[in-house]
């Protein structure tokens, strides 16, 4: 019976590969054949394993931040396959996934493009346009197989998560998906369906930026023939993204090779080390060197993703193997360095605690230049009976930071942070805290270094329900929101 099933499965695969009599409509027919044969291949895999119920299917959950829509099938029920991404990086497209063995220790061996034992389907890849590809190489943990050198057999221990990749070269730039990728192993067959192909920018843009510095000043960097300039540093909610412009000299004969991936690269900031998480536009293996080589006078981006550094970071170093950038400055020299302090309002306060605060006199109003304050939330027509001088946060050669409270009877008390330059003129103003009389928003303002953090709807700085709005104080004492 199994022999008959093998013959049937072989005929199905041969049917797929048979040339069309006419080129017209080939694309639609090819895709249709792929889809139609899906069930037959699945049935064949089950029957070849001797149990029609052994196949497991894992449907990736959709989410607003990463709606993959990828569908994964595995012929070995002991293996849990977790899809991570499929990213187009230059000429290469890399599909990354993880294997977790939920059974006893298992010996796994990937197979080549054509050589395979009986009862197994060949490794093959199709995109959404019906074009077929041969993989460039496969990786399993630290082991690689590029079609000429055998991947060493790997013992997959129970419960260990192992990173794997499938690398393709020159996938169509208009293809939106890997329609079908079948990866054959000695003990399993994996099948990926409808895998979205993402660009590097799409991957980077998934993380919300909280602070971005364009063209930061650098104390020193490695001197190379190629031009390497840090174009931007972005601190996101989850990581630190550094974009580097890589240019080959115009007068070079052979162009320039891209930097080599360094897994031990890192950022040194505030006395701590932050590891490299991912890198794009770099050579990850010597066999990829030609895919990232630049012709004379050409340029490309190198994107490095590190662990998240604190938003209060002012200067840091980057170590990327033979490349080194020292004193990358996110805050220009001369910026404030305010010891950690808090405004008048606290999350634990009540409206009644401030309802009877001493109100501002006309002389105090003039001294604080209230009529010069410009802020959409701050009304200069408020009377002295509603304003109260708050707290001097900082006073130095650059100027002064002062809070002012607006107390609206039986409604709320709001605290504003006002900056003044060395001449005593108003520079900027933001609301940093608010306490409502009858429930609703609560908040407090915290100033540290050159960062102002305004919190609302929470009861502690570390609470997960805290809504923080952060600002960076410029050397000119303006408040720039960190988005």
PDB file of C-alpha atoms in Angstrom, residues 82-277:
ATOM      1  CA  UNK A  82       7.760  28.928  15.178  1.00  0.00           C
ATOM      2  CA  UNK A  83       7.953  31.335  12.242  1.00  0.00           C
ATOM      3  CA  UNK A  84       9.828  34.583  12.893  1.00  0.00           C
ATOM      4  CA  UNK A  85      10.208  36.531   9.630  1.00  0.00           C
ATOM      5  CA  UNK A  86      11.014  36.547   5.932  1.00  0.00           C
ATOM      6  CA  UNK A  87      13.098  39.614   5.089  1.00  0.00           C
ATOM      7  CA  UNK A  88      14.428  40.909   1.770  1.00  0.00           C
ATOM      8  CA  UNK A  89      17.922  42.297   2.434  1.00  0.00           C
ATOM      9  CA  UNK A  90      19.628  43.379  -0.783  1.00  0.00           C
ATOM     10  CA  UNK A  91      19.876  40.410  -3.149  1.00  0.00           C
ATOM     11  CA  UNK A  92      19.124  37.941  -0.377  1.00  0.00           C
ATOM     12  CA  UNK A  93      15.804  36.928   1.140  1.00  0.00           C
ATOM     13  CA  UNK A  94      16.071  35.160   4.494  1.00  0.00           C
ATOM     14  CA  UNK A  95      13.267  33.096   6.027  1.00  0.00           C
ATOM     15  CA  UNK A  96      13.888  32.629   9.760  1.00  0.00           C
ATOM     16  CA  UNK A  97      12.135  30.155  12.025  1.00  0.00           C
ATOM     17  CA  UNK A  98      12.726  28.163  15.217  1.00  0.00           C
ATOM     18  CA  UNK A  99      12.421  24.457  15.963  1.00  0.00           C
ATOM     19  CA  UNK A 100      11.517  23.196  19.440  1.00  0.00           C
ATOM     20  CA  UNK A 101      11.656  19.457  20.064  1.00  0.00           C
ATOM     21  CA  UNK A 102       8.819  18.405  22.361  1.00  0.00           C
ATOM     22  CA  UNK A 103       9.872  14.763  22.352  1.00  0.00           C
ATOM     23  CA  UNK A 104      13.012  12.888  23.346  1.00  0.00           C
ATOM     24  CA  UNK A 105      16.421  13.901  21.949  1.00  0.00           C
ATOM     25  CA  UNK A 106      16.300  13.681  18.159  1.00  0.00           C
ATOM     26  CA  UNK A 107      18.999  13.360  15.505  1.00  0.00           C
ATOM     27  CA  UNK A 108      18.230  15.671  12.575  1.00  0.00           C
ATOM     28  CA  UNK A 109      19.928  15.919   9.201  1.00  0.00           C
ATOM     29  CA  UNK A 110      18.901  18.263   6.366  1.00  0.00           C
ATOM     30  CA  UNK A 111      19.159  16.985   2.815  1.00  0.00           C
ATOM     31  CA  UNK A 112      20.473  18.391  -0.440  1.00  0.00           C
ATOM     32  CA  UNK A 113      18.687  19.736  -3.492  1.00  0.00           C
ATOM     33  CA  UNK A 114      18.292  16.364  -5.173  1.00  0.00           C
ATOM     34  CA  UNK A 115      19.709  13.577  -3.022  1.00  0.00           C
ATOM     35  CA  UNK A 116      17.089  12.253  -0.636  1.00  0.00           C
ATOM     36  CA  UNK A 117      15.892   8.969   0.760  1.00  0.00           C
ATOM     37  CA  UNK A 118      12.753   7.364  -0.509  1.00  0.00           C
ATOM     38  CA  UNK A 119       9.443   8.485   0.991  1.00  0.00           C
ATOM     39  CA  UNK A 120      10.492  12.175   1.076  1.00  0.00           C
ATOM     40  CA  UNK A 121       9.528  15.148  -1.097  1.00  0.00           C
ATOM     41  CA  UNK A 122      12.254  17.410  -2.467  1.00  0.00           C
ATOM     42  CA  UNK A 123      13.055  20.857  -1.052  1.00  0.00           C
ATOM     43  CA  UNK A 124      11.400  23.494  -3.251  1.00  0.00           C
ATOM     44  CA  UNK A 125      10.340  27.140  -3.033  1.00  0.00           C
ATOM     45  CA  UNK A 126       7.737  29.125  -5.007  1.00  0.00           C
ATOM     46  CA  UNK A 127       6.870  32.803  -4.717  1.00  0.00           C
ATOM     47  CA  UNK A 128       3.442  34.444  -5.150  1.00  0.00           C
ATOM     48  CA  UNK A 129       4.201  34.987  -8.847  1.00  0.00           C
ATOM     49  CA  UNK A 130       4.732  31.269  -9.463  1.00  0.00           C
ATOM     50  CA  UNK A 131       8.507  31.537  -9.826  1.00  0.00           C
ATOM     51  CA  UNK A 132      10.524  28.661  -8.451  1.00  0.00           C
ATOM     52  CA  UNK A 133      13.807  29.025  -6.534  1.00  0.00           C
ATOM     53  CA  UNK A 134      16.593  26.856  -5.223  1.00  0.00           C
ATOM     54  CA  UNK A 135      17.801  27.773  -1.786  1.00  0.00           C
ATOM     55  CA  UNK A 136      21.243  29.311  -1.393  1.00  0.00           C
ATOM     56  CA  UNK A 137      21.868  27.624   1.938  1.00  0.00           C
ATOM     57  CA  UNK A 138      20.195  26.302   5.066  1.00  0.00           C
ATOM     58  CA  UNK A 139      21.266  26.866   8.645  1.00  0.00           C
ATOM     59  CA  UNK A 140      20.387  24.916  11.741  1.00  0.00           C
ATOM     60  CA  UNK A 141      21.789  26.558  14.844  1.00  0.00           C
ATOM     61  CA  UNK A 142      25.487  27.059  14.083  1.00  0.00           C
ATOM     62  CA  UNK A 143      25.486  24.465  11.259  1.00  0.00           C
ATOM     63  CA  UNK A 144      25.220  25.465   7.592  1.00  0.00           C
ATOM     64  CA  UNK A 145      24.592  23.575   4.376  1.00  0.00           C
ATOM     65  CA  UNK A 146      25.083  25.286   1.017  1.00  0.00           C
ATOM     66  CA  UNK A 147      24.448  22.362  -1.333  1.00  0.00           C
ATOM     67  CA  UNK A 148      28.051  21.215  -1.634  1.00  0.00           C
ATOM     68  CA  UNK A 149      29.081  20.717   1.972  1.00  0.00           C
ATOM     69  CA  UNK A 150      26.887  18.434   4.023  1.00  0.00           C
ATOM     70  CA  UNK A 151      25.278  19.837   7.104  1.00  0.00           C
ATOM     71  CA  UNK A 152      26.570  17.796  10.010  1.00  0.00           C
ATOM     72  CA  UNK A 153      23.915  15.741  11.789  1.00  0.00           C
ATOM     73  CA  UNK A 154      22.581  17.655  14.779  1.00  0.00           C
ATOM     74  CA  UNK A 155      21.238  16.279  18.022  1.00  0.00           C
ATOM     75  CA  UNK A 156      18.163  18.304  18.941  1.00  0.00           C
ATOM     76  CA  UNK A 157      17.660  18.048  22.712  1.00  0.00           C
ATOM     77  CA  UNK A 158      14.188  18.073  24.183  1.00  0.00           C
ATOM     78  CA  UNK A 159      12.811  21.553  24.854  1.00  0.00           C
ATOM     79  CA  UNK A 160      15.701  23.481  23.254  1.00  0.00           C
ATOM     80  CA  UNK A 161      14.806  26.339  20.885  1.00  0.00           C
ATOM     81  CA  UNK A 162      17.051  26.280  17.791  1.00  0.00           C
ATOM     82  CA  UNK A 163      17.203  29.097  15.238  1.00  0.00           C
ATOM     83  CA  UNK A 164      17.084  28.057  11.556  1.00  0.00           C
ATOM     84  CA  UNK A 165      17.171  29.961   8.264  1.00  0.00           C
ATOM     85  CA  UNK A 166      16.406  29.361   4.603  1.00  0.00           C
ATOM     86  CA  UNK A 167      18.338  31.759   2.338  1.00  0.00           C
ATOM     87  CA  UNK A 168      17.209  32.589  -1.218  1.00  0.00           C
ATOM     88  CA  UNK A 169      18.958  34.727  -3.820  1.00  0.00           C
ATOM     89  CA  UNK A 170      17.374  37.201  -6.280  1.00  0.00           C
ATOM     90  CA  UNK A 171      13.738  36.688  -5.322  1.00  0.00           C
ATOM     91  CA  UNK A 172      11.497  38.790  -7.597  1.00  0.00           C
ATOM     92  CA  UNK A 173      11.302  42.355  -6.278  1.00  0.00           C
ATOM     93  CA  UNK A 174       7.555  42.420  -6.963  1.00  0.00           C
ATOM     94  CA  UNK A 175       6.786  39.163  -5.142  1.00  0.00           C
ATOM     95  CA  UNK A 176       4.863  39.810  -1.929  1.00  0.00           C
ATOM     96  CA  UNK A 177       4.936  36.289  -0.485  1.00  0.00           C
ATOM     97  CA  UNK A 178       6.724  32.986  -0.444  1.00  0.00           C
ATOM     98  CA  UNK A 179       3.693  31.025  -1.596  1.00  0.00           C
ATOM     99  CA  UNK A 180       5.158  27.647  -0.723  1.00  0.00           C
ATOM    100  CA  UNK A 181       8.499  26.644   0.816  1.00  0.00           C
ATOM    101  CA  UNK A 182       9.034  22.937   1.422  1.00  0.00           C
ATOM    102  CA  UNK A 183      12.141  22.040   3.441  1.00  0.00           C
ATOM    103  CA  UNK A 184      13.121  18.389   3.543  1.00  0.00           C
ATOM    104  CA  UNK A 185      14.957  16.729   6.402  1.00  0.00           C
ATOM    105  CA  UNK A 186      15.755  13.113   7.144  1.00  0.00           C
ATOM    106  CA  UNK A 187      13.225  12.950   9.959  1.00  0.00           C
ATOM    107  CA  UNK A 188      10.724  15.586   8.872  1.00  0.00           C
ATOM    108  CA  UNK A 189       9.273  17.724   6.112  1.00  0.00           C
ATOM    109  CA  UNK A 190       8.443  21.387   6.804  1.00  0.00           C
ATOM    110  CA  UNK A 191       6.037  23.367   4.686  1.00  0.00           C
ATOM    111  CA  UNK A 192       5.611  27.167   4.876  1.00  0.00           C
ATOM    112  CA  UNK A 193       2.610  28.686   3.100  1.00  0.00           C
ATOM    113  CA  UNK A 194       1.748  32.323   2.362  1.00  0.00           C
ATOM    114  CA  UNK A 195       4.807  33.783   4.075  1.00  0.00           C
ATOM    115  CA  UNK A 196       4.897  37.614   3.655  1.00  0.00           C
ATOM    116  CA  UNK A 197       8.175  39.034   2.341  1.00  0.00           C
ATOM    117  CA  UNK A 198       9.079  42.168   4.301  1.00  0.00           C
ATOM    118  CA  UNK A 199      11.652  44.855   3.525  1.00  0.00           C
ATOM    119  CA  UNK A 200      14.244  46.043   6.040  1.00  0.00           C
ATOM    120  CA  UNK A 201      12.355  49.331   6.464  1.00  0.00           C
ATOM    121  CA  UNK A 202       9.131  47.467   7.238  1.00  0.00           C
ATOM    122  CA  UNK A 203      10.937  45.526   9.946  1.00  0.00           C
ATOM    123  CA  UNK A 204      12.480  48.658  11.448  1.00  0.00           C
ATOM    124  CA  UNK A 205       9.216  50.619  11.352  1.00  0.00           C
ATOM    125  CA  UNK A 206       7.381  48.007  13.444  1.00  0.00           C
ATOM    126  CA  UNK A 207       8.924  49.513  16.575  1.00  0.00           C
ATOM    127  CA  UNK A 208       7.587  52.864  17.783  1.00  0.00           C
ATOM    128  CA  UNK A 209      10.340  55.489  17.990  1.00  0.00           C
ATOM    129  CA  UNK A 210      10.566  57.375  21.294  1.00  0.00           C
ATOM    130  CA  UNK A 211      13.677  59.401  20.400  1.00  0.00           C
ATOM    131  CA  UNK A 212      15.599  59.974  17.176  1.00  0.00           C
ATOM    132  CA  UNK A 213      18.851  61.843  16.551  1.00  0.00           C
ATOM    133  CA  UNK A 214      19.806  62.663  12.952  1.00  0.00           C
ATOM    134  CA  UNK A 215      23.497  62.891  12.011  1.00  0.00           C
ATOM    135  CA  UNK A 216      24.875  62.722  15.560  1.00  0.00           C
ATOM    136  CA  UNK A 217      28.368  64.058  16.190  1.00  0.00           C
ATOM    137  CA  UNK A 218      31.035  61.372  16.689  1.00  0.00           C
ATOM    138  CA  UNK A 219      34.236  61.791  18.661  1.00  0.00           C
ATOM    139  CA  UNK A 220      36.236  59.334  16.546  1.00  0.00           C
ATOM    140  CA  UNK A 221      35.761  56.281  14.346  1.00  0.00           C
ATOM    141  CA  UNK A 222      37.750  53.594  12.590  1.00  0.00           C
ATOM    142  CA  UNK A 223      39.584  54.981   9.566  1.00  0.00           C
ATOM    143  CA  UNK A 224      38.808  52.958   6.428  1.00  0.00           C
ATOM    144  CA  UNK A 225      38.967  53.598   2.696  1.00  0.00           C
ATOM    145  CA  UNK A 226      35.195  53.254   2.578  1.00  0.00           C
ATOM    146  CA  UNK A 227      33.052  56.070   3.931  1.00  0.00           C
ATOM    147  CA  UNK A 228      30.941  55.032   6.906  1.00  0.00           C
ATOM    148  CA  UNK A 229      28.759  57.720   8.471  1.00  0.00           C
ATOM    149  CA  UNK A 230      26.103  57.333  11.168  1.00  0.00           C
ATOM    150  CA  UNK A 231      22.985  58.835   9.600  1.00  0.00           C
ATOM    151  CA  UNK A 232      20.610  58.344  12.529  1.00  0.00           C
ATOM    152  CA  UNK A 233      20.176  56.792  15.963  1.00  0.00           C
ATOM    153  CA  UNK A 234      16.628  55.791  16.950  1.00  0.00           C
ATOM    154  CA  UNK A 235      15.662  54.629  20.426  1.00  0.00           C
ATOM    155  CA  UNK A 236      12.398  52.710  20.095  1.00  0.00           C
ATOM    156  CA  UNK A 237      10.136  51.086  22.661  1.00  0.00           C
ATOM    157  CA  UNK A 238      11.981  47.784  22.124  1.00  0.00           C
ATOM    158  CA  UNK A 239      15.473  48.413  20.761  1.00  0.00           C
ATOM    159  CA  UNK A 240      18.125  50.838  19.496  1.00  0.00           C
ATOM    160  CA  UNK A 241      18.371  51.225  15.701  1.00  0.00           C
ATOM    161  CA  UNK A 242      21.483  52.681  14.098  1.00  0.00           C
ATOM    162  CA  UNK A 243      21.495  53.474  10.377  1.00  0.00           C
ATOM    163  CA  UNK A 244      24.907  53.826   8.723  1.00  0.00           C
ATOM    164  CA  UNK A 245      25.530  55.135   5.209  1.00  0.00           C
ATOM    165  CA  UNK A 246      28.162  52.968   3.534  1.00  0.00           C
ATOM    166  CA  UNK A 247      29.869  54.400   0.434  1.00  0.00           C
ATOM    167  CA  UNK A 248      32.518  52.929  -1.856  1.00  0.00           C
ATOM    168  CA  UNK A 249      35.243  55.361  -2.982  1.00  0.00           C
ATOM    169  CA  UNK A 250      34.672  56.835  -6.423  1.00  0.00           C
ATOM    170  CA  UNK A 251      38.247  56.157  -7.514  1.00  0.00           C
ATOM    171  CA  UNK A 252      38.437  52.575  -6.250  1.00  0.00           C
ATOM    172  CA  UNK A 253      39.087  49.828  -8.788  1.00  0.00           C
ATOM    173  CA  UNK A 254      37.104  46.996  -7.251  1.00  0.00           C
ATOM    174  CA  UNK A 255      34.535  48.860  -5.190  1.00  0.00           C
ATOM    175  CA  UNK A 256      34.070  47.906  -1.539  1.00  0.00           C
ATOM    176  CA  UNK A 257      32.934  44.924   0.484  1.00  0.00           C
ATOM    177  CA  UNK A 258      30.223  45.501   3.063  1.00  0.00           C
ATOM    178  CA  UNK A 259      31.156  45.144   6.750  1.00  0.00           C
ATOM    179  CA  UNK A 260      31.190  41.591   8.090  1.00  0.00           C
ATOM    180  CA  UNK A 261      28.484  40.616  10.584  1.00  0.00           C
ATOM    181  CA  UNK A 262      29.809  40.509  14.137  1.00  0.00           C
ATOM    182  CA  UNK A 263      27.541  38.679  16.561  1.00  0.00           C
ATOM    183  CA  UNK A 264      29.566  39.914  19.564  1.00  0.00           C
ATOM    184  CA  UNK A 265      29.143  43.580  18.602  1.00  0.00           C
ATOM    185  CA  UNK A 266      27.611  45.908  21.121  1.00  0.00           C
ATOM    186  CA  UNK A 267      26.918  49.388  22.463  1.00  0.00           C
ATOM    187  CA  UNK A 268      28.632  50.718  25.578  1.00  0.00           C
ATOM    188  CA  UNK A 269      26.487  53.338  27.317  1.00  0.00           C
ATOM    189  CA  UNK A 270      26.201  54.546  30.901  1.00  0.00           C
ATOM    190  CA  UNK A 271      28.682  51.900  32.044  1.00  0.00           C
ATOM    191  CA  UNK A 272      26.554  49.083  30.611  1.00  0.00           C
ATOM    192  CA  UNK A 273      26.808  46.879  27.502  1.00  0.00           C
ATOM    193  CA  UNK A 274      23.926  46.398  25.062  1.00  0.00           C
ATOM    194  CA  UNK A 275      24.151  43.458  22.644  1.00  0.00           C
ATOM    195  CA  UNK A 276      23.574  43.387  18.892  1.00  0.00           C
ATOM    196  CA  UNK A 277      20.211  41.779  18.056  1.00  0.00           C
TER     197      UNK A 277
END
